[in-house]
Amino acid sequence: MVEIGIVGKPSVGKSTFFSAATLIDVPIDPRPFTTIEPNTGIGFVRVEDIGYELGVQSQPRNGFILGKYRFVGIKLIDVAGLVPGAHQGRGLGNKFLNDLNQAEGLIHIIDLSGSTDQEGRYIGPGSRDPEEDIMFLEHELDMWYKDILDRNMDRIQRDIKAGKEPSEAIYSVFSSLRVTMQDAEEAMKKYDLKSEELPRFLRIRSKKIVIAGNKKDIGKAIENYDRLKNKYDIIPISAEAELALKKASKLGLIKYVYGEDNFDIIRELNDIQRQALDRLKKLLPTGVQNVIEHLVYDVLGYIAVFPAGSKLVDKEGRVLPDCFLMKKGSKLEDFAREIHSDLAKHLLYGIDIRTKRRLGKDYQLNHRDGIEIIAAR
Ligand SMILES: Nc1nc2c(ncn2[C@@H]2O[C@H](COP(=O)(O)OP(=O)(O)OP(=O)(O)O)[C@@H](O)[C@H]2O)c(=O)[nH]1
Ligand SMILES: [Mg+2]
């Protein structure tokens, strides 16, 4: 499953974002360092379901259908807040960073309203430039990689003396942080081992970041956004608004297709509820879904592909039960392997369930393809 880390200084709303995205209740509090042990749960990306097109109602095994969308699961990790010097163990430093080893991408939550200082203490809206949040966090991540490189330098040099390629030596140290062999090769073409740029290069490759400018509902958030939007990959959000809408939806007050820019009121409301919902309506879309999907689809380059039997059902009679996230550029063979390694071994061809056309083993998958796999036996 695609794994995404939620990072940022304390009190920016990481746990609020996590809770809004996963529907899991976790402690949320203005006090810094509310989260200590990481929270792990399932968030979702939307893909327009193909069931409607094919005249059937899909029955997802994982995830769910809402409106015209299928919500496909990804793993989210909400970690402790990071403060300057974390890579040396300040705050909850190193431990926090290790919780992110396996993350392929990061959602960096900043306080766009500028109401909290460097350590997450409340100082009032507009009191801090959120750009500082961005710069310090990226620096801490780079220093985390640099420390790992420094700690392993003797071993790397020994390996190289013993005949290992430098790229292989780098790969063996950093593969657990999701640096690929290709990243390591490119890194060693560009930089030598002592280069200051090397750890940053490896970090950028293995921890791609989208910035979520949270608390867009208060302070100078929108002014700050306008100032920063051309310089950074940033989306303004209100995690609190998303959480409130999901709660209202759970209570049966509104019908809200998560991520859309409207909702319908489906119950009699009192004045307070109506006012609260009017306020929330102005914050749509809240940006929570947009951030996750921008990272997964645009930045990490995933597409969603549906496996389908000839009658669109699996052995238990479930209609279009699955949907897989695959890397752009993946082939039919990779898709078969994702379903089952045996299936790839015995793969004959695929069938496009819309056109009934045959697809060869090296057919390149497209977003929202529906494919029946035909294997020998
Ligand atoms: N105005 C506003 N406040 C928010 C928003 N999202 C979160 N908050 C508030 O920000 C404070 C901190 O939220 P948390 O989610 O606990 O922050 P965190 O980043 O997980 O904090 P640590 O676990 O301490 O690092 C809480 O008081 C939230 O209610 C938002 O979109 N708008
Ligand atoms: Mg938290």
mmCIF file of N, CA and C in Angstrom, residues 116-214:
data_model
loop_
_atom_site.group_PDB
_atom_site.id
_atom_site.type_symbol
_atom_site.label_atom_id
_atom_site.label_comp_id
_atom_site.label_asym_id
_atom_site.label_seq_id
_atom_site.Cartn_x
_atom_site.Cartn_y
_atom_site.Cartn_z
ATOM 1 N N THR A 116 1.344 30.346 15.177
ATOM 2 C CA THR A 116 2.150 29.581 16.138
ATOM 3 C C THR A 116 3.635 29.805 15.857
ATOM 4 N N ASP A 117 4.432 29.778 16.916
ATOM 5 C CA ASP A 117 5.870 30.003 16.735
ATOM 6 C C ASP A 117 6.559 28.710 16.284
ATOM 7 N N GLN A 118 7.877 28.796 16.205
ATOM 8 C CA GLN A 118 8.718 27.702 15.748
ATOM 9 C C GLN A 118 8.473 26.367 16.468
ATOM 10 N N GLU A 119 8.072 26.465 17.739
ATOM 11 C CA GLU A 119 7.871 25.246 18.538
ATOM 12 C C GLU A 119 6.390 24.919 18.700
ATOM 13 N N GLY A 120 5.514 25.653 17.988
ATOM 14 C CA GLY A 120 4.092 25.346 18.025
ATOM 15 C C GLY A 120 3.306 26.071 19.102
ATOM 16 N N ARG A 121 3.960 27.012 19.796
ATOM 17 C CA ARG A 121 3.230 27.773 20.829
ATOM 18 C C ARG A 121 2.381 28.857 20.180
ATOM 19 N N TYR A 122 1.184 29.070 20.721
ATOM 20 C CA TYR A 122 0.249 30.040 20.155
ATOM 21 C C TYR A 122 0.759 31.467 20.350
ATOM 22 N N ILE A 123 0.855 32.228 19.253
ATOM 23 C CA ILE A 123 1.309 33.622 19.371
ATOM 24 C C ILE A 123 0.350 34.587 18.668
ATOM 25 N N GLY A 124 -0.788 34.057 18.169
ATOM 26 C CA GLY A 124 -1.786 34.924 17.538
ATOM 27 C C GLY A 124 -1.627 34.989 16.025
ATOM 28 N N PRO A 125 -2.754 34.999 15.287
ATOM 29 C CA PRO A 125 -2.720 34.985 13.821
ATOM 30 C C PRO A 125 -1.850 36.099 13.239
ATOM 31 N N GLY A 126 -1.080 35.778 12.218
ATOM 32 C CA GLY A 126 -0.263 36.769 11.525
ATOM 33 C C GLY A 126 1.061 37.067 12.197
ATOM 34 N N SER A 127 1.404 36.324 13.260
ATOM 35 C CA SER A 127 2.630 36.644 13.999
ATOM 36 C C SER A 127 3.889 35.975 13.438
ATOM 37 N N ARG A 128 3.727 34.971 12.594
ATOM 38 C CA ARG A 128 4.921 34.309 12.070
ATOM 39 C C ARG A 128 4.777 34.119 10.563
ATOM 40 N N ASP A 129 5.896 34.209 9.867
ATOM 41 C CA ASP A 129 5.894 33.974 8.423
ATOM 42 C C ASP A 129 5.948 32.463 8.172
ATOM 43 N N PRO A 130 4.876 31.903 7.598
ATOM 44 C CA PRO A 130 4.846 30.435 7.401
ATOM 45 C C PRO A 130 5.954 29.911 6.489
ATOM 46 N N GLU A 131 6.580 30.793 5.727
ATOM 47 C CA GLU A 131 7.680 30.343 4.867
ATOM 48 C C GLU A 131 8.819 29.771 5.717
ATOM 49 N N GLU A 132 8.954 30.309 6.927
ATOM 50 C CA GLU A 132 10.001 29.785 7.820
ATOM 51 C C GLU A 132 9.718 28.330 8.205
ATOM 52 N N ASP A 133 8.424 28.003 8.356
ATOM 53 C CA ASP A 133 8.052 26.610 8.643
ATOM 54 C C ASP A 133 8.569 25.690 7.536
ATOM 55 N N ILE A 134 8.384 26.156 6.293
ATOM 56 C CA ILE A 134 8.753 25.328 5.142
ATOM 57 C C ILE A 134 10.258 25.082 5.133
ATOM 58 N N MET A 135 11.016 26.168 5.297
ATOM 59 C CA MET A 135 12.473 26.056 5.134
ATOM 60 C C MET A 135 13.111 25.211 6.230
ATOM 61 N N PHE A 136 12.646 25.420 7.472
ATOM 62 C CA PHE A 136 13.300 24.680 8.561
ATOM 63 C C PHE A 136 13.023 23.186 8.432
ATOM 64 N N LEU A 137 11.796 22.831 8.049
ATOM 65 C CA LEU A 137 11.482 21.405 7.998
ATOM 66 C C LEU A 137 12.295 20.689 6.931
ATOM 67 N N GLU A 138 12.415 21.306 5.758
ATOM 68 C CA GLU A 138 13.185 20.656 4.697
ATOM 69 C C GLU A 138 14.649 20.524 5.124
ATOM 70 N N HIS A 139 15.122 21.541 5.826
ATOM 71 C CA HIS A 139 16.498 21.483 6.320
ATOM 72 C C HIS A 139 16.670 20.316 7.310
ATOM 73 N N GLU A 140 15.720 20.152 8.217
ATOM 74 C CA GLU A 140 15.808 19.044 9.182
ATOM 75 C C GLU A 140 15.827 17.683 8.478
ATOM 76 N N LEU A 141 14.997 17.558 7.446
ATOM 77 C CA LEU A 141 14.958 16.289 6.708
ATOM 78 C C LEU A 141 16.304 16.037 6.026
ATOM 79 N N ASP A 142 16.870 17.097 5.447
ATOM 80 C CA ASP A 142 18.176 16.952 4.786
ATOM 81 C C ASP A 142 19.245 16.538 5.794
ATOM 82 N N MET A 143 19.187 17.156 6.996
ATOM 83 C CA MET A 143 20.180 16.853 8.032
ATOM 84 C C MET A 143 20.025 15.421 8.551
ATOM 85 N N TRP A 144 18.797 14.939 8.555
ATOM 86 C CA TRP A 144 18.524 13.557 8.951
ATOM 87 C C TRP A 144 19.272 12.602 7.996
ATOM 88 N N TYR A 145 19.161 12.869 6.677
ATOM 89 C CA TYR A 145 19.855 12.047 5.692
ATOM 90 C C TYR A 145 21.368 12.212 5.829
ATOM 91 N N LYS A 146 21.809 13.444 6.107
ATOM 92 C CA LYS A 146 23.242 13.694 6.217
ATOM 93 C C LYS A 146 23.822 12.911 7.400
ATOM 94 N N ASP A 147 23.100 12.891 8.517
ATOM 95 C CA ASP A 147 23.569 12.131 9.681
ATOM 96 C C ASP A 147 23.702 10.643 9.368
ATOM 97 N N ILE A 148 22.731 10.124 8.637
ATOM 98 C CA ILE A 148 22.785 8.695 8.291
ATOM 99 C C ILE A 148 24.002 8.433 7.410
ATOM 100 N N LEU A 149 24.233 9.361 6.464
ATOM 101 C CA LEU A 149 25.398 9.225 5.580
ATOM 102 C C LEU A 149 26.692 9.271 6.401
ATOM 103 N N ASP A 150 26.789 10.254 7.284
ATOM 104 C CA ASP A 150 28.009 10.399 8.099
ATOM 105 C C ASP A 150 28.250 9.157 8.962
ATOM 106 N N ARG A 151 27.200 8.686 9.599
ATOM 107 C CA ARG A 151 27.334 7.523 10.493
ATOM 108 C C ARG A 151 27.783 6.272 9.744
ATOM 109 N N ASN A 152 27.435 6.210 8.454
ATOM 110 C CA ASN A 152 27.759 5.007 7.680
ATOM 111 C C ASN A 152 28.957 5.181 6.749
ATOM 112 N N MET A 153 29.609 6.357 6.846
ATOM 113 C CA MET A 153 30.668 6.668 5.880
ATOM 114 C C MET A 153 31.800 5.638 5.891
ATOM 115 N N ASP A 154 32.230 5.200 7.078
ATOM 116 C CA ASP A 154 33.318 4.209 7.156
ATOM 117 C C ASP A 154 32.941 2.941 6.404
ATOM 118 N N ARG A 155 31.744 2.491 6.683
ATOM 119 C CA ARG A 155 31.266 1.268 6.045
ATOM 120 C C ARG A 155 31.180 1.427 4.522
ATOM 121 N N ILE A 156 30.677 2.582 4.076
ATOM 122 C CA ILE A 156 30.559 2.831 2.640
ATOM 123 C C ILE A 156 31.940 2.798 1.990
ATOM 124 N N GLN A 157 32.906 3.466 2.645
ATOM 125 C CA GLN A 157 34.260 3.507 2.053
ATOM 126 C C GLN A 157 34.924 2.139 2.062
ATOM 127 N N ARG A 158 34.675 1.365 3.120
ATOM 128 C CA ARG A 158 35.206 -0.010 3.170
ATOM 129 C C ARG A 158 34.639 -0.835 2.022
ATOM 130 N N ASP A 159 33.316 -0.717 1.825
ATOM 131 C CA ASP A 159 32.654 -1.477 0.756
ATOM 132 C C ASP A 159 33.236 -1.127 -0.606
ATOM 133 N N ILE A 160 33.487 0.175 -0.811
ATOM 134 C CA ILE A 160 34.011 0.610 -2.110
ATOM 135 C C ILE A 160 35.431 0.070 -2.317
ATOM 136 N N LYS A 161 36.235 0.111 -1.249
ATOM 137 C CA LYS A 161 37.601 -0.447 -1.333
ATOM 138 C C LYS A 161 37.563 -1.924 -1.676
ATOM 139 N N ALA A 162 36.556 -2.595 -1.134
ATOM 140 C CA ALA A 162 36.423 -4.038 -1.366
ATOM 141 C C ALA A 162 35.827 -4.348 -2.734
ATOM 142 N N GLY A 163 35.567 -3.289 -3.541
ATOM 143 C CA GLY A 163 35.159 -3.525 -4.921
ATOM 144 C C GLY A 163 33.704 -3.223 -5.248
ATOM 145 N N LYS A 164 32.933 -2.783 -4.261
ATOM 146 C CA LYS A 164 31.534 -2.437 -4.537
ATOM 147 C C LYS A 164 31.471 -1.127 -5.313
ATOM 148 N N GLU A 165 30.492 -1.019 -6.229
ATOM 149 C CA GLU A 165 30.244 0.266 -6.892
ATOM 150 C C GLU A 165 29.791 1.271 -5.841
ATOM 151 N N PRO A 166 30.214 2.561 -5.927
ATOM 152 C CA PRO A 166 29.734 3.564 -4.969
ATOM 153 C C PRO A 166 28.199 3.624 -4.893
ATOM 154 N N SER A 167 27.537 3.504 -6.068
ATOM 155 C CA SER A 167 26.068 3.578 -6.062
ATOM 156 C C SER A 167 25.476 2.418 -5.251
ATOM 157 N N GLU A 168 26.100 1.246 -5.358
ATOM 158 C CA GLU A 168 25.600 0.092 -4.592
ATOM 159 C C GLU A 168 25.796 0.293 -3.099
ATOM 160 N N ALA A 169 26.940 0.890 -2.737
ATOM 161 C CA ALA A 169 27.216 1.145 -1.321
ATOM 162 C C ALA A 169 26.207 2.129 -0.746
ATOM 163 N N ILE A 170 25.884 3.177 -1.538
ATOM 164 C CA ILE A 170 24.873 4.157 -1.114
ATOM 165 C C ILE A 170 23.506 3.496 -1.013
ATOM 166 N N TYR A 171 23.208 2.695 -2.013
ATOM 167 C CA TYR A 171 21.905 2.025 -2.045
ATOM 168 C C TYR A 171 21.711 1.135 -0.811
ATOM 169 N N SER A 172 22.768 0.413 -0.436
ATOM 170 C CA SER A 172 22.587 -0.514 0.688
ATOM 171 C C SER A 172 22.331 0.227 2.006
ATOM 172 N N VAL A 173 22.807 1.455 2.114
ATOM 173 C CA VAL A 173 22.534 2.242 3.329
ATOM 174 C C VAL A 173 21.147 2.900 3.272
ATOM 175 N N PHE A 174 20.764 3.390 2.093
ATOM 176 C CA PHE A 174 19.563 4.223 2.007
ATOM 177 C C PHE A 174 18.320 3.522 1.453
ATOM 178 N N SER A 175 18.445 2.251 1.063
ATOM 179 C CA SER A 175 17.260 1.597 0.479
ATOM 180 C C SER A 175 16.130 1.497 1.495
ATOM 181 N N SER A 176 16.465 1.403 2.777
ATOM 182 C CA SER A 176 15.403 1.310 3.794
ATOM 183 C C SER A 176 14.646 2.635 3.933
ATOM 184 N N LEU A 177 15.194 3.708 3.351
ATOM 185 C CA LEU A 177 14.463 4.980 3.319
ATOM 186 C C LEU A 177 13.817 5.204 1.958
ATOM 187 N N ARG A 178 13.785 4.150 1.159
ATOM 188 C CA ARG A 178 13.121 4.175 -0.149
ATOM 189 C C ARG A 178 13.915 4.885 -1.242
ATOM 190 N N VAL A 179 15.218 5.007 -1.045
ATOM 191 C CA VAL A 179 16.073 5.440 -2.152
ATOM 192 C C VAL A 179 16.181 4.236 -3.095
ATOM 193 N N THR A 180 15.967 4.457 -4.403
ATOM 194 C CA THR A 180 16.045 3.341 -5.349
ATOM 195 C C THR A 180 17.469 3.235 -5.898
ATOM 196 N N MET A 181 17.742 2.108 -6.556
ATOM 197 C CA MET A 181 19.053 1.908 -7.185
ATOM 198 C C MET A 181 19.301 3.007 -8.218
ATOM 199 N N GLN A 182 18.249 3.352 -8.937
ATOM 200 C CA GLN A 182 18.380 4.405 -9.963
ATOM 201 C C GLN A 182 18.722 5.755 -9.322
ATOM 202 N N ASP A 183 18.075 6.071 -8.175
ATOM 203 C CA ASP A 183 18.402 7.315 -7.465
ATOM 204 C C ASP A 183 19.873 7.309 -7.068
ATOM 205 N N ALA A 184 20.334 6.172 -6.538
ATOM 206 C CA ALA A 184 21.718 6.069 -6.063
ATOM 207 C C ALA A 184 22.694 6.244 -7.227
ATOM 208 N N GLU A 185 22.354 5.646 -8.365
ATOM 209 C CA GLU A 185 23.231 5.769 -9.540
ATOM 210 C C GLU A 185 23.322 7.222 -10.006
ATOM 211 N N GLU A 186 22.146 7.871 -10.100
ATOM 212 C CA GLU A 186 22.153 9.280 -10.517
ATOM 213 C C GLU A 186 22.917 10.145 -9.525
ATOM 214 N N ALA A 187 22.736 9.855 -8.247
ATOM 215 C CA ALA A 187 23.404 10.638 -7.205
ATOM 216 C C ALA A 187 24.921 10.548 -7.376
ATOM 217 N N MET A 188 25.434 9.336 -7.630
ATOM 218 C CA MET A 188 26.880 9.165 -7.714
ATOM 219 C C MET A 188 27.456 9.656 -9.042
ATOM 220 N N LYS A 189 26.595 9.847 -10.046
ATOM 221 C CA LYS A 189 27.044 10.479 -11.282
ATOM 222 C C LYS A 189 27.231 11.981 -11.062
ATOM 223 N N LYS A 190 26.341 12.547 -10.231
ATOM 224 C CA LYS A 190 26.341 14.000 -10.028
ATOM 225 C C LYS A 190 27.304 14.447 -8.935
ATOM 226 N N TYR A 191 27.403 13.667 -7.869
ATOM 227 C CA TYR A 191 28.123 14.128 -6.677
ATOM 228 C C TYR A 191 29.135 13.078 -6.229
ATOM 229 N N ASP A 192 30.181 13.558 -5.496
ATOM 230 C CA ASP A 192 31.017 12.550 -4.845
ATOM 231 C C ASP A 192 30.558 12.389 -3.394
ATOM 232 N N LEU A 193 31.127 11.393 -2.727
ATOM 233 C CA LEU A 193 30.634 11.007 -1.395
ATOM 234 C C LEU A 193 30.680 12.138 -0.376
ATOM 235 N N LYS A 194 31.634 13.023 -0.540
ATOM 236 C CA LYS A 194 31.824 14.092 0.455
ATOM 237 C C LYS A 194 30.977 15.334 0.163
ATOM 238 N N SER A 195 30.258 15.296 -0.989
ATOM 239 C CA SER A 195 29.509 16.487 -1.391
ATOM 240 C C SER A 195 28.392 16.811 -0.402
ATOM 241 N N GLU A 196 28.289 18.102 -0.087
ATOM 242 C CA GLU A 196 27.216 18.572 0.808
ATOM 243 C C GLU A 196 25.837 18.366 0.168
ATOM 244 N N GLU A 197 25.811 18.329 -1.158
ATOM 245 C CA GLU A 197 24.535 18.222 -1.880
ATOM 246 C C GLU A 197 23.969 16.801 -1.882
ATOM 247 N N LEU A 198 24.833 15.823 -1.617
ATOM 248 C CA LEU A 198 24.419 14.420 -1.776
ATOM 249 C C LEU A 198 23.235 14.025 -0.889
ATOM 250 N N PRO A 199 23.285 14.289 0.433
ATOM 251 C CA PRO A 199 22.140 13.868 1.257
ATOM 252 C C PRO A 199 20.832 14.554 0.855
ATOM 253 N N ARG A 200 20.921 15.822 0.474
ATOM 254 C CA ARG A 200 19.703 16.530 0.063
ATOM 255 C C ARG A 200 19.115 15.917 -1.209
ATOM 256 N N PHE A 201 19.987 15.582 -2.151
ATOM 257 C CA PHE A 201 19.538 14.952 -3.386
ATOM 258 C C PHE A 201 18.794 13.640 -3.086
ATOM 259 N N LEU A 202 19.392 12.825 -2.220
ATOM 260 C CA LEU A 202 18.771 11.530 -1.874
ATOM 261 C C LEU A 202 17.437 11.736 -1.154
ATOM 262 N N ARG A 203 17.400 12.746 -0.300
ATOM 263 C CA ARG A 203 16.162 13.029 0.445
ATOM 264 C C ARG A 203 15.055 13.478 -0.507
ATOM 265 N N ILE A 204 15.391 14.389 -1.428
ATOM 266 C CA ILE A 204 14.373 14.900 -2.349
ATOM 267 C C ILE A 204 13.809 13.772 -3.210
ATOM 268 N N ARG A 205 14.689 12.843 -3.615
ATOM 269 C CA ARG A 205 14.234 11.734 -4.440
ATOM 270 C C ARG A 205 13.326 10.767 -3.695
ATOM 271 N N SER A 206 13.614 10.541 -2.413
ATOM 272 C CA SER A 206 12.929 9.447 -1.709
ATOM 273 C C SER A 206 11.820 9.917 -0.770
ATOM 274 N N LYS A 207 11.695 11.223 -0.580
ATOM 275 C CA LYS A 207 10.612 11.754 0.266
ATOM 276 C C LYS A 207 10.015 12.973 -0.430
ATOM 277 N N LYS A 208 9.190 12.719 -1.441
ATOM 278 C CA LYS A 208 8.590 13.832 -2.192
ATOM 279 C C LYS A 208 7.546 14.527 -1.310
ATOM 280 N N ILE A 209 7.479 15.841 -1.434
ATOM 281 C CA ILE A 209 6.671 16.628 -0.501
ATOM 282 C C ILE A 209 5.617 17.472 -1.207
ATOM 283 N N VAL A 210 4.420 17.470 -0.636
ATOM 284 C CA VAL A 210 3.418 18.485 -0.973
ATOM 285 C C VAL A 210 3.137 19.264 0.301
ATOM 286 N N ILE A 211 3.035 20.584 0.185
ATOM 287 C CA ILE A 211 2.791 21.410 1.363
ATOM 288 C C ILE A 211 1.290 21.695 1.502
ATOM 289 N N ALA A 212 0.777 21.420 2.698
ATOM 290 C CA ALA A 212 -0.618 21.729 3.002
ATOM 291 C C ALA A 212 -0.620 22.956 3.894
ATOM 292 N N GLY A 213 -1.109 24.077 3.363
ATOM 293 C CA GLY A 213 -1.175 25.314 4.145
ATOM 294 C C GLY A 213 -2.444 25.291 4.979
ATOM 295 N N ASN A 214 -2.305 24.826 6.226
ATOM 296 C CA ASN A 214 -3.493 24.607 7.062
ATOM 297 C C ASN A 214 -3.949 25.908 7.746
#
